[in-house]
């Protein structure tokens, strides 16, 4: 630290000394380190906080905190802040807490004081009931500080767990995040990464090469595209840091500050008269049950202004999840996507949807489910991979949810997948079906081949007999009316009336009150 330039024994000197210290804390990273950060197309920790928070709202905590380590000569370099900027402010006028790792100081590595600062701001977020956003750009544990760094990682993880379902937690990965550091983002509600900039992995390419002999680069191993398309760790892949921060702001606009409050709403009474845009849904479903269509069309037709913020858009694309608004109130959307794997549920889709439903339920956001599902994806890999256990997570998520649940069956709802996708039997409040809905144990061809195997084998023209029997099966069972007779769907509606039904249903369900049997916690099949 440079020598004081003023006489600190006078009031003016003390004020000048404070000004100098603030400036030193604000510019703790060397000019060369900042230049290198910018050369990589990356922002500094403070620049990121400035973009995230409303102008002038940031209040910094512990800016003068410094490490206490004396190992390996590190005591000769004790910058203010210790490599992480922490504090609170507002996003669109709503309080949030934030921490932003500073790669220009010790490579953003976590030491004792650094970890204590994060723990402190997380505790503050829990006390005040506001979201916490972690901006990650660091090299993991600070080796010079030894086990205390590991201990502080675990302190952070514990707080992530305690805050889970209480306050929204969002992780923004804008650089390296390796080793133990990855587990904090993994526990948070949403993780946003930047293409060609973010990297997350437990063990890096060099260690993998040494231990297994596999050659893999940083991007392939833990880049934003890998975690958005393959692992499902991330929820959005941004083009740059500004895009990532805007996505975080959008996410926050759909979430409440905590589990005891409601998400921000902009109430505007909808006109329930059927419009030409509504009538477009009447022609959405093709005549052939094997022809796909884009479920985004149905989703956007019921949301205010067609605005839909999708989550995990690149992962398990056979199911769609995301947020929108109906009459200004936030809703969560879960929908099968016939354009991908015919909308089948597989391991990844089941876990993606289950996590999303539970997130919505934790934060009082109603869930609207659009169903067109022919079943679970068959295959040895799926069975060996644990589709039974992992598919059960989606059952668990819907069955434990106490928020308003509305389900719209647009076409296929076959077998166990019908049950799993927000069925009346799992506790959905309102279930409606389009006239194009096919609610049955299975499709016509599979059913006929089982029920009439001997008849078809003995027929002079097996193909003609099979076709005739399939038509009989379709007429008898492949419709929404058998389910409607039993109250499994509350109404069969014109597709063009879907928006109005959802609006009316959500109005009625706004006062829904439901509780589960008392328990310590459930035992979800993890």
Short mmCIF file of C-alpha atoms in Angstrom, two decimals:
data_model
loop_
_atom_site.label_atom_id
_atom_site.label_comp_id
_atom_site.label_asym_id
_atom_site.label_seq_id
_atom_site.Cartn_x
_atom_site.Cartn_y
_atom_site.Cartn_z
CA UNK A 1 0.00 0.00 0.00
CA UNK A 2 1.34 3.44 -0.86
CA UNK A 3 2.16 5.94 1.90
CA UNK A 4 -0.56 8.40 2.96
CA UNK A 5 -0.26 11.73 1.19
CA UNK A 6 -2.00 13.77 3.91
CA UNK A 7 -1.62 14.42 7.62
CA UNK A 8 -4.04 11.85 9.03
CA UNK A 9 -4.09 13.61 12.40
CA UNK A 10 -6.42 16.31 11.06
CA UNK A 11 -10.03 15.95 9.94
CA UNK A 12 -9.17 17.09 6.43
CA UNK A 13 -6.30 14.65 6.35
CA UNK A 14 -8.49 11.77 7.50
CA UNK A 15 -11.04 12.56 4.77
CA UNK A 16 -8.30 12.77 2.18
CA UNK A 17 -6.88 9.47 3.42
CA UNK A 18 -10.30 7.82 3.05
CA UNK A 19 -10.61 9.17 -0.48
CA UNK A 20 -7.20 7.74 -1.33
CA UNK A 21 -8.08 4.35 0.14
CA UNK A 22 -11.37 4.22 -1.77
CA UNK A 23 -9.51 5.00 -4.98
CA UNK A 24 -6.96 2.30 -4.18
CA UNK A 25 -9.73 -0.23 -3.51
CA UNK A 26 -11.54 0.72 -6.70
CA UNK A 27 -8.36 0.25 -8.74
CA UNK A 28 -6.95 -2.71 -6.81
CA UNK A 29 -6.13 -4.62 -9.98
CA UNK A 30 -3.07 -3.42 -11.85
CA UNK A 31 -3.52 -1.41 -15.03
CA UNK A 32 -1.76 -4.18 -16.93
CA UNK A 33 -4.14 -6.82 -15.54
CA UNK A 34 -7.16 -4.71 -16.47
CA UNK A 35 -5.75 -4.20 -19.95
CA UNK A 36 -5.32 -7.97 -20.38
CA UNK A 37 -8.89 -8.51 -19.20
CA UNK A 38 -10.22 -6.05 -21.77
CA UNK A 39 -7.99 -7.55 -24.48
CA UNK A 40 -9.83 -10.86 -23.99
CA UNK A 41 -13.13 -9.08 -24.59
CA UNK A 42 -14.00 -9.35 -20.89
CA UNK A 43 -15.25 -6.71 -18.49
CA UNK A 44 -13.84 -6.08 -15.04
CA UNK A 45 -15.67 -7.10 -11.87
CA UNK A 46 -16.85 -3.55 -11.20
CA UNK A 47 -17.89 -2.95 -14.80
CA UNK A 48 -20.11 -6.03 -14.59
CA UNK A 49 -21.74 -4.84 -11.38
CA UNK A 50 -22.30 -1.46 -13.01
CA UNK A 51 -24.10 -3.05 -15.96
CA UNK A 52 -26.24 -5.29 -13.77
CA UNK A 53 -27.44 -2.80 -11.17
CA UNK A 54 -29.44 0.39 -11.57
CA UNK A 55 -27.19 3.41 -11.93
CA UNK A 56 -26.04 4.78 -8.60
CA UNK A 57 -27.70 2.02 -6.56
CA UNK A 58 -24.65 -0.07 -5.65
CA UNK A 59 -23.54 -0.08 -2.02
CA UNK A 60 -20.27 -1.93 -1.55
CA UNK A 61 -19.50 -4.07 1.47
CA UNK A 62 -16.02 -4.85 2.81
CA UNK A 63 -14.13 -2.91 0.17
CA UNK A 64 -11.19 -2.52 2.58
CA UNK A 65 -11.02 -6.21 3.52
CA UNK A 66 -7.58 -7.77 2.90
CA UNK A 67 -6.18 -11.27 3.24
CA UNK A 68 -4.28 -12.33 6.35
CA UNK A 69 -2.10 -15.05 4.82
CA UNK A 70 1.67 -15.08 5.33
CA UNK A 71 2.57 -18.09 3.19
CA UNK A 72 4.85 -18.09 0.14
CA UNK A 73 5.43 -14.34 0.22
CA UNK A 74 1.80 -13.48 -0.38
CA UNK A 75 1.92 -11.12 2.62
CA UNK A 76 3.82 -8.66 0.41
CA UNK A 77 0.74 -8.16 -1.75
CA UNK A 78 -2.44 -7.33 0.18
CA UNK A 79 -4.81 -5.48 -2.18
CA UNK A 80 -8.06 -4.08 -0.87
CA UNK A 81 -11.11 -6.21 -1.61
CA UNK A 82 -9.05 -9.41 -1.85
CA UNK A 83 -10.28 -10.16 -5.37
CA UNK A 84 -14.07 -10.03 -5.03
CA UNK A 85 -16.51 -7.11 -5.09
CA UNK A 86 -19.56 -7.60 -2.86
CA UNK A 87 -22.58 -5.48 -1.98
CA UNK A 88 -26.19 -4.71 -2.71
CA UNK A 89 -28.23 -2.50 -5.00
CA UNK A 90 -31.29 -2.63 -7.22
CA UNK A 91 -32.25 -4.12 -10.57
CA UNK A 92 -35.24 -2.33 -12.10
CA UNK A 93 -35.85 -0.83 -8.68
CA UNK A 94 -35.91 -4.16 -6.84
CA UNK A 95 -33.30 -4.98 -4.17
CA UNK A 96 -30.64 -7.60 -4.93
CA UNK A 97 -27.31 -8.68 -3.47
CA UNK A 98 -24.33 -9.36 -5.70
CA UNK A 99 -20.77 -10.57 -5.64
CA UNK A 100 -18.40 -10.25 -8.56
CA UNK A 101 -15.09 -12.09 -8.73
CA UNK A 102 -12.13 -10.01 -9.89
CA UNK A 103 -9.76 -11.93 -12.16
CA UNK A 104 -7.30 -9.03 -12.12
CA UNK A 105 -6.45 -9.77 -8.45
CA UNK A 106 -4.83 -13.14 -7.72
CA UNK A 107 -6.61 -14.51 -10.80
CA UNK A 108 -9.90 -14.28 -8.93
CA UNK A 109 -8.84 -17.17 -6.68
CA UNK A 110 -10.74 -17.71 -3.44
CA UNK A 111 -9.01 -17.27 -0.11
CA UNK A 112 -10.25 -16.92 3.45
CA UNK A 113 -11.23 -13.23 3.39
CA UNK A 114 -12.57 -13.50 -0.16
CA UNK A 115 -14.80 -16.38 0.93
CA UNK A 116 -15.88 -14.56 4.09
CA UNK A 117 -17.02 -11.63 1.96
CA UNK A 118 -19.21 -13.88 -0.19
CA UNK A 119 -20.62 -15.65 2.87
CA UNK A 120 -21.44 -12.29 4.43
CA UNK A 121 -23.33 -10.96 1.42
CA UNK A 122 -25.22 -14.26 1.05
CA UNK A 123 -26.26 -14.08 4.71
CA UNK A 124 -27.35 -10.50 4.12
CA UNK A 125 -29.46 -11.58 1.13
CA UNK A 126 -31.17 -14.25 3.23
CA UNK A 127 -31.83 -11.81 6.08
CA UNK A 128 -33.36 -9.22 3.77
CA UNK A 129 -35.15 -11.68 1.48
CA UNK A 130 -33.68 -10.59 -1.83
CA UNK A 131 -32.10 -12.44 -4.79
CA UNK A 132 -28.35 -12.98 -4.91
CA UNK A 133 -26.40 -12.91 -8.17
CA UNK A 134 -22.92 -14.41 -8.26
CA UNK A 135 -20.64 -13.28 -11.09
CA UNK A 136 -17.96 -15.96 -11.46
CA UNK A 137 -14.56 -15.30 -13.02
CA UNK A 138 -11.93 -16.98 -10.89
CA UNK A 139 -9.25 -19.60 -10.73
CA UNK A 140 -10.64 -21.71 -7.91
CA UNK A 141 -9.04 -22.09 -4.48
CA UNK A 142 -6.07 -19.87 -3.59
CA UNK A 143 -3.31 -22.43 -3.14
CA UNK A 144 -1.22 -20.25 -0.81
CA UNK A 145 -4.03 -20.20 1.77
CA UNK A 146 -4.46 -23.96 1.93
CA UNK A 147 -7.36 -25.61 3.70
CA UNK A 148 -9.05 -22.36 4.76
CA UNK A 149 -9.92 -21.78 1.10
CA UNK A 150 -11.55 -25.20 0.94
CA UNK A 151 -13.43 -24.50 4.15
CA UNK A 152 -14.86 -21.27 2.77
CA UNK A 153 -16.00 -23.03 -0.40
CA UNK A 154 -18.03 -25.39 1.78
CA UNK A 155 -19.42 -22.46 3.78
CA UNK A 156 -20.65 -20.98 0.50
CA UNK A 157 -22.17 -24.29 -0.62
CA UNK A 158 -24.04 -24.61 2.68
CA UNK A 159 -25.54 -21.18 2.24
CA UNK A 160 -26.50 -22.00 -1.35
CA UNK A 161 -28.42 -24.97 -0.01
CA UNK A 162 -30.09 -23.04 2.81
CA UNK A 163 -31.07 -20.26 0.40
CA UNK A 164 -32.43 -22.72 -2.17
CA UNK A 165 -36.15 -22.18 -2.59
CA UNK A 166 -36.04 -19.17 -0.25
CA UNK A 167 -34.42 -16.50 -2.43
CA UNK A 168 -33.62 -16.70 -6.15
CA UNK A 169 -29.96 -17.50 -6.80
CA UNK A 170 -28.47 -16.80 -10.21
CA UNK A 171 -24.92 -17.59 -11.33
CA UNK A 172 -23.27 -15.70 -14.16
CA UNK A 173 -20.15 -17.45 -15.49
CA UNK A 174 -17.98 -14.96 -17.37
CA UNK A 175 -14.60 -16.68 -17.23
CA UNK A 176 -13.06 -19.77 -15.63
CA UNK A 177 -14.92 -21.65 -12.92
CA UNK A 178 -13.06 -24.83 -12.04
CA UNK A 179 -12.64 -27.45 -9.36
CA UNK A 180 -14.71 -26.99 -6.22
CA UNK A 181 -15.85 -23.57 -7.42
CA UNK A 182 -18.30 -25.19 -9.85
CA UNK A 183 -20.57 -26.52 -7.12
CA UNK A 184 -21.95 -23.18 -6.02
CA UNK A 185 -23.36 -22.42 -9.50
CA UNK A 186 -24.58 -26.02 -9.72
CA UNK A 187 -26.78 -25.52 -6.66
CA UNK A 188 -28.17 -22.14 -7.72
CA UNK A 189 -31.44 -21.80 -9.62
CA UNK A 190 -30.06 -20.55 -12.93
CA UNK A 191 -26.63 -20.53 -14.55
CA UNK A 192 -25.82 -18.24 -17.48
CA UNK A 193 -22.65 -18.69 -19.55
CA UNK A 194 -20.97 -16.68 -22.31
CA UNK A 195 -19.97 -18.36 -25.56
CA UNK A 196 -16.19 -18.68 -26.05
CA UNK A 197 -15.55 -16.99 -22.68
CA UNK A 198 -16.97 -19.19 -19.91
CA UNK A 199 -15.48 -22.51 -18.82
CA UNK A 200 -16.68 -24.88 -16.10
CA UNK A 201 -15.14 -28.23 -15.17
CA UNK A 202 -14.12 -30.26 -12.14
CA UNK A 203 -10.80 -31.35 -13.64
CA UNK A 204 -9.12 -29.51 -16.48
CA UNK A 205 -7.78 -30.79 -19.80
CA UNK A 206 -4.23 -31.33 -18.47
CA UNK A 207 -5.36 -33.52 -15.57
CA UNK A 208 -7.69 -35.51 -17.82
CA UNK A 209 -4.85 -36.06 -20.30
CA UNK A 210 -2.57 -37.30 -17.52
CA UNK A 211 -5.10 -39.59 -15.86
CA UNK A 212 -7.14 -40.96 -18.76
CA UNK A 213 -5.09 -40.13 -21.83
CA UNK A 214 -8.02 -38.23 -23.37
CA UNK A 215 -7.22 -35.12 -25.41
CA UNK A 216 -9.81 -32.40 -24.94
CA UNK A 217 -9.73 -28.61 -25.16
CA UNK A 218 -11.22 -26.07 -22.77
CA UNK A 219 -14.20 -25.28 -25.00
CA UNK A 220 -15.05 -28.88 -25.75
CA UNK A 221 -14.68 -29.92 -22.13
CA UNK A 222 -16.42 -27.11 -20.31
CA UNK A 223 -17.35 -24.29 -22.65
CA UNK A 224 -20.72 -22.56 -22.75
CA UNK A 225 -21.91 -24.62 -25.71
CA UNK A 226 -21.02 -27.91 -24.01
CA UNK A 227 -22.91 -27.03 -20.84
CA UNK A 228 -25.89 -25.66 -22.76
CA UNK A 229 -26.27 -28.55 -25.19
CA UNK A 230 -24.75 -31.65 -23.60
CA UNK A 231 -24.48 -31.51 -19.81
CA UNK A 232 -27.46 -29.30 -19.02
CA UNK A 233 -25.46 -27.43 -16.37
CA UNK A 234 -26.28 -24.04 -17.90
CA UNK A 235 -29.63 -22.40 -18.66
CA UNK A 236 -28.61 -19.86 -21.30
CA UNK A 237 -25.70 -19.28 -23.68
CA UNK A 238 -25.12 -15.58 -24.20
CA UNK A 239 -23.27 -14.08 -27.13
CA UNK A 240 -21.32 -11.69 -24.90
CA UNK A 241 -21.27 -10.44 -21.33
CA UNK A 242 -23.81 -7.67 -21.95
CA UNK A 243 -26.24 -10.20 -23.41
CA UNK A 244 -25.69 -12.44 -20.39
CA UNK A 245 -26.42 -9.62 -17.96
CA UNK A 246 -29.58 -8.66 -19.85
CA UNK A 247 -30.77 -12.28 -19.63
CA UNK A 248 -30.20 -12.24 -15.87
CA UNK A 249 -32.25 -9.05 -15.59
CA UNK A 250 -35.04 -10.65 -17.61
CA UNK A 251 -35.01 -13.72 -15.36
CA UNK A 252 -35.31 -11.55 -12.27
CA UNK A 253 -38.37 -9.82 -13.71
CA UNK A 254 -40.31 -13.11 -13.58
CA UNK A 255 -39.23 -14.10 -10.06
CA UNK A 256 -40.27 -12.83 -6.64
CA UNK A 257 -37.70 -11.46 -4.23
CA UNK A 258 -38.26 -14.47 -1.99
CA UNK A 259 -40.57 -17.43 -1.40
CA UNK A 260 -42.93 -15.40 0.82
CA UNK A 261 -43.62 -12.75 -1.81
CA UNK A 262 -45.24 -12.68 -5.21
CA UNK A 263 -43.42 -12.20 -8.50
CA UNK A 264 -43.64 -8.68 -9.96
CA UNK A 265 -46.85 -8.24 -11.94
CA UNK A 266 -48.16 -5.59 -14.29
CA UNK A 267 -51.89 -6.35 -14.19
CA UNK A 268 -53.75 -5.63 -17.39
CA UNK A 269 -57.14 -7.20 -17.96
CA UNK A 270 -57.15 -9.27 -21.14
CA UNK A 271 -59.79 -8.95 -23.84
CA UNK A 272 -61.28 -12.45 -23.91
CA UNK A 273 -62.97 -12.08 -27.29
CA UNK A 274 -61.56 -14.55 -29.83
CA UNK A 275 -59.18 -12.83 -32.23
CA UNK A 276 -57.87 -13.77 -35.67
CA UNK A 277 -54.56 -14.55 -33.98
CA UNK A 278 -56.36 -16.94 -31.60
CA UNK A 279 -57.99 -18.68 -34.58
CA UNK A 280 -54.55 -19.50 -35.99
CA UNK A 281 -54.37 -22.26 -33.36
CA UNK A 282 -57.38 -23.97 -34.97
CA UNK A 283 -55.14 -24.96 -37.88
CA UNK A 284 -51.95 -25.68 -35.93
CA UNK A 285 -52.36 -29.46 -35.57
CA UNK A 286 -51.71 -31.40 -38.82
CA UNK A 287 -54.21 -34.04 -39.98
CA UNK A 288 -51.50 -36.68 -39.78
CA UNK A 289 -50.63 -37.64 -36.21
CA UNK A 290 -47.08 -38.32 -37.37
CA UNK A 291 -46.48 -34.82 -38.72
CA UNK A 292 -44.69 -32.44 -36.34
CA UNK A 293 -45.47 -28.81 -35.56
CA UNK A 294 -43.75 -26.19 -33.45
CA UNK A 295 -45.19 -26.00 -29.94
CA UNK A 296 -43.71 -22.52 -29.56
CA UNK A 297 -46.64 -21.33 -31.66
CA UNK A 298 -49.18 -22.52 -29.10
CA UNK A 299 -47.14 -21.08 -26.24
CA UNK A 300 -46.72 -17.65 -27.78
CA UNK A 301 -50.43 -17.42 -28.63
CA UNK A 302 -51.44 -17.55 -24.95
CA UNK A 303 -48.74 -15.29 -23.48
CA UNK A 304 -48.94 -11.52 -23.29
CA UNK A 305 -47.51 -10.05 -26.51
CA UNK A 306 -46.14 -13.51 -27.36
CA UNK A 307 -43.11 -12.81 -25.14
CA UNK A 308 -41.41 -15.99 -23.94
CA UNK A 309 -38.11 -16.22 -22.06
CA UNK A 310 -36.90 -19.75 -22.69
CA UNK A 311 -34.58 -21.58 -20.30
CA UNK A 312 -32.19 -24.35 -21.39
CA UNK A 313 -33.31 -23.84 -24.97
CA UNK A 314 -30.35 -25.85 -26.33
CA UNK A 315 -30.58 -28.75 -23.88
CA UNK A 316 -33.19 -31.53 -24.21
CA UNK A 317 -35.03 -29.60 -26.95
CA UNK A 318 -37.79 -32.24 -26.94
CA UNK A 319 -39.23 -30.33 -23.99
CA UNK A 320 -39.63 -26.57 -23.71
CA UNK A 321 -39.36 -24.62 -20.46
CA UNK A 322 -39.45 -20.91 -19.78
CA UNK A 323 -41.32 -17.88 -18.48
CA UNK A 324 -43.98 -15.57 -19.81
CA UNK A 325 -46.90 -13.48 -18.57
CA UNK A 326 -50.66 -13.83 -18.67
CA UNK A 327 -52.56 -10.64 -17.83
CA UNK A 328 -49.26 -9.25 -16.59
CA UNK A 329 -48.68 -12.05 -14.07
CA UNK A 330 -45.62 -14.33 -14.49
CA UNK A 331 -46.21 -17.98 -15.43
CA UNK A 332 -43.90 -20.91 -16.08
CA UNK A 333 -44.30 -22.96 -19.24
CA UNK A 334 -43.53 -26.66 -19.71
CA UNK A 335 -44.30 -28.13 -23.13
CA UNK A 336 -43.48 -31.17 -25.23
CA UNK A 337 -41.89 -30.25 -28.56
CA UNK A 338 -43.09 -32.50 -31.44
CA UNK A 339 -40.28 -31.11 -33.62
CA UNK A 340 -37.70 -33.02 -31.54
CA UNK A 341 -37.93 -36.80 -30.95
CA UNK A 342 -41.68 -36.45 -31.62
CA UNK A 343 -41.95 -34.85 -28.18
CA UNK A 344 -40.94 -38.04 -26.34
CA UNK A 345 -39.76 -37.76 -22.77
CA UNK A 346 -36.22 -38.98 -22.18
CA UNK A 347 -33.79 -38.73 -19.27
CA UNK A 348 -32.64 -35.20 -20.04
CA UNK A 349 -36.12 -33.87 -20.79
CA UNK A 350 -37.53 -35.36 -17.59
CA UNK A 351 -34.84 -33.82 -15.41
CA UNK A 352 -35.00 -30.48 -17.21
CA UNK A 353 -38.76 -30.21 -16.75
CA UNK A 354 -38.69 -31.50 -13.16
CA UNK A 355 -36.13 -28.92 -12.07
CA UNK A 356 -38.11 -26.15 -13.75
CA UNK A 357 -41.45 -27.16 -12.20
CA UNK A 358 -39.84 -27.26 -8.75
CA UNK A 359 -38.28 -23.83 -9.30
CA UNK A 360 -41.67 -22.38 -10.23
CA UNK A 361 -43.31 -24.06 -7.25
CA UNK A 362 -40.66 -22.76 -4.85
CA UNK A 363 -41.24 -19.19 -5.99
CA UNK A 364 -45.03 -19.14 -6.37
CA UNK A 365 -45.10 -19.05 -10.17
CA UNK A 366 -48.07 -20.90 -11.77
CA UNK A 367 -47.21 -23.60 -14.31
CA UNK A 368 -48.97 -24.06 -17.65
CA UNK A 369 -48.23 -27.39 -19.36
CA UNK A 370 -48.77 -28.12 -23.06
CA UNK A 371 -48.91 -31.84 -23.79
CA UNK A 372 -48.15 -33.72 -26.99
CA UNK A 373 -46.23 -36.77 -25.86
CA UNK A 374 -46.22 -40.23 -27.48
CA UNK A 375 -44.41 -41.77 -24.51
CA UNK A 376 -40.95 -42.21 -23.06
CA UNK A 377 -38.09 -42.56 -25.53
CA UNK A 378 -37.30 -46.27 -25.94
CA UNK A 379 -33.74 -47.54 -25.98
CA UNK A 380 -31.14 -49.53 -24.09
CA UNK A 381 -29.17 -46.36 -23.32
CA UNK A 382 -32.23 -44.80 -21.73
CA UNK A 383 -32.95 -47.85 -19.59
CA UNK A 384 -29.33 -48.28 -18.51
CA UNK A 385 -29.08 -44.54 -17.90
CA UNK A 386 -31.87 -44.71 -15.33
CA UNK A 387 -34.97 -43.45 -17.14
CA UNK A 388 -37.12 -45.12 -14.46
CA UNK A 389 -35.49 -43.27 -11.58
CA UNK A 390 -34.87 -40.05 -13.45
CA UNK A 391 -38.25 -39.96 -15.17
CA UNK A 392 -39.82 -40.31 -11.73
CA UNK A 393 -38.40 -36.90 -10.85
CA UNK A 394 -40.98 -35.27 -13.11
CA UNK A 395 -43.80 -37.17 -11.42
CA UNK A 396 -42.43 -36.01 -8.08
CA UNK A 397 -42.17 -32.39 -9.21
CA UNK A 398 -45.77 -32.14 -10.40
CA UNK A 399 -47.21 -34.14 -7.51
CA UNK A 400 -45.56 -31.97 -4.84
CA UNK A 401 -46.32 -28.64 -6.54
CA UNK A 402 -48.89 -26.46 -4.78
CA UNK A 403 -48.89 -23.53 -7.22
CA UNK A 404 -51.71 -23.23 -9.78
CA UNK A 405 -51.31 -25.94 -12.44
CA UNK A 406 -53.10 -25.77 -15.79
CA UNK A 407 -52.60 -28.45 -18.46
CA UNK A 408 -53.53 -28.24 -22.15
CA UNK A 409 -53.46 -31.49 -24.16
CA UNK A 410 -53.04 -30.56 -27.81
CA UNK A 411 -52.55 -33.99 -29.39
CA UNK A 412 -50.91 -37.18 -28.10
CA UNK A 413 -51.00 -38.14 -24.43
CA UNK A 414 -50.02 -41.80 -24.38
CA UNK A 415 -49.20 -44.23 -21.60
CA UNK A 416 -47.26 -43.28 -18.52
CA UNK A 417 -46.12 -40.08 -20.20
CA UNK A 418 -49.75 -38.88 -20.07
CA UNK A 419 -49.69 -39.31 -16.31
CA UNK A 420 -46.33 -37.61 -15.91
CA UNK A 421 -47.10 -34.46 -17.91
CA UNK A 422 -49.19 -32.57 -15.39
CA UNK A 423 -52.19 -34.90 -15.42
CA UNK A 424 -55.28 -34.41 -13.27
CA UNK A 425 -54.22 -37.50 -11.32
CA UNK A 426 -50.97 -35.84 -10.21
CA UNK A 427 -52.86 -32.82 -8.91
CA UNK A 428 -53.28 -30.38 -11.80
CA UNK A 429 -56.07 -27.91 -11.07
CA UNK A 430 -57.48 -27.43 -14.56
CA UNK A 431 -56.98 -29.79 -17.49
CA UNK A 432 -58.34 -29.04 -20.93
CA UNK A 433 -57.95 -30.84 -24.23
CA UNK A 434 -58.27 -29.82 -27.85
CA UNK A 435 -60.54 -31.92 -30.13
CA UNK A 436 -57.31 -33.18 -31.72
CA UNK A 437 -56.21 -34.76 -28.43
CA UNK A 438 -55.53 -38.50 -28.34
CA UNK A 439 -55.53 -39.73 -24.75
CA UNK A 440 -54.89 -43.47 -24.53
CA UNK A 441 -52.53 -46.18 -23.36
CA UNK A 442 -50.76 -46.15 -26.72
CA UNK A 443 -51.14 -45.26 -30.39
CA UNK A 444 -53.32 -47.21 -32.79
CA UNK A 445 -50.64 -49.28 -34.52
CA UNK A 446 -49.01 -50.53 -31.32
CA UNK A 447 -52.34 -51.26 -29.70
CA UNK A 448 -53.75 -53.18 -32.67
CA UNK A 449 -50.58 -55.24 -33.07
CA UNK A 450 -50.97 -56.37 -29.45
CA UNK A 451 -54.75 -56.74 -29.24
CA UNK A 452 -55.30 -58.36 -32.64
CA UNK A 453 -52.04 -60.16 -33.33
CA UNK A 454 -53.68 -63.49 -34.15
CA UNK A 455 -56.50 -61.93 -36.17
CA UNK A 456 -54.03 -60.04 -38.34
CA UNK A 457 -51.80 -63.11 -38.79
CA UNK A 458 -54.77 -65.23 -39.93
CA UNK A 459 -56.21 -62.61 -42.32
CA UNK A 460 -56.01 -63.01 -46.09
CA UNK A 461 -54.87 -59.38 -46.33
CA UNK A 462 -53.04 -58.55 -43.06
CA UNK A 463 -52.34 -54.94 -44.05
CA UNK A 464 -55.96 -54.19 -44.88
CA UNK A 465 -57.16 -55.90 -41.72
CA UNK A 466 -54.65 -53.99 -39.62
CA UNK A 467 -55.73 -50.69 -41.19
CA UNK A 468 -59.41 -51.45 -40.51
CA UNK A 469 -58.71 -52.41 -36.91
CA UNK A 470 -56.60 -49.28 -36.43
CA UNK A 471 -59.49 -47.14 -37.63
CA UNK A 472 -61.81 -48.87 -35.16
CA UNK A 473 -59.32 -48.26 -32.34
CA UNK A 474 -58.90 -44.60 -33.28
CA UNK A 475 -62.66 -44.07 -33.39
CA UNK A 476 -63.17 -45.75 -30.02
CA UNK A 477 -60.24 -44.53 -27.95
CA UNK A 478 -57.98 -41.99 -29.71
CA UNK A 479 -59.93 -38.91 -28.68
CA UNK A 480 -60.35 -36.64 -25.66
CA UNK A 481 -63.92 -37.66 -24.90
CA UNK A 482 -63.29 -40.89 -22.99
CA UNK A 483 -61.13 -38.89 -20.57
CA UNK A 484 -63.71 -36.10 -20.48
CA UNK A 485 -66.47 -38.57 -19.54
CA UNK A 486 -64.46 -39.50 -16.47
CA UNK A 487 -63.47 -35.96 -15.52
CA UNK A 488 -59.81 -36.53 -16.33
CA UNK A 489 -60.04 -33.42 -18.48
CA UNK A 490 -62.32 -30.64 -17.33
CA UNK A 491 -63.27 -29.47 -20.80
CA UNK A 492 -62.69 -30.11 -24.47
CA UNK A 493 -62.18 -26.71 -26.07
CA UNK A 494 -61.54 -25.14 -29.42
CA UNK A 495 -57.83 -24.35 -29.78
CA UNK A 496 -58.77 -20.73 -30.44
CA UNK A 497 -60.36 -20.55 -26.98
CA UNK A 498 -57.17 -21.64 -25.18
CA UNK A 499 -56.00 -18.16 -24.23
CA UNK A 500 -59.38 -17.26 -22.74
CA UNK A 501 -59.57 -20.52 -20.77
CA UNK A 502 -56.10 -20.01 -19.34
CA UNK A 503 -56.84 -16.40 -18.41
CA UNK A 504 -60.08 -17.35 -16.64
CA UNK A 505 -58.44 -20.31 -14.94
CA UNK A 506 -55.54 -18.27 -13.59
CA UNK A 507 -57.94 -15.62 -12.31
CA UNK A 508 -59.82 -18.27 -10.35
CA UNK A 509 -56.65 -19.95 -9.11
CA UNK A 510 -55.06 -16.75 -7.84
CA UNK A 511 -56.50 -17.50 -4.41
CA UNK A 512 -55.54 -21.20 -4.46
CA UNK A 513 -54.37 -22.53 -1.11
CA UNK A 514 -52.94 -26.02 -0.82
CA UNK A 515 -50.50 -27.63 1.59
CA UNK A 516 -48.76 -30.98 1.74
CA UNK A 517 -48.60 -33.38 4.72
CA UNK A 518 -46.07 -32.22 7.34
CA UNK A 519 -42.62 -33.73 6.81
CA UNK A 520 -38.97 -32.94 7.29
CA UNK A 521 -38.47 -33.21 3.53
CA UNK A 522 -39.41 -35.59 0.77
CA UNK A 523 -37.07 -38.18 -0.70
CA UNK A 524 -37.05 -37.29 -4.40
CA UNK A 525 -35.41 -40.06 -6.51
CA UNK A 526 -32.13 -38.24 -7.17
#
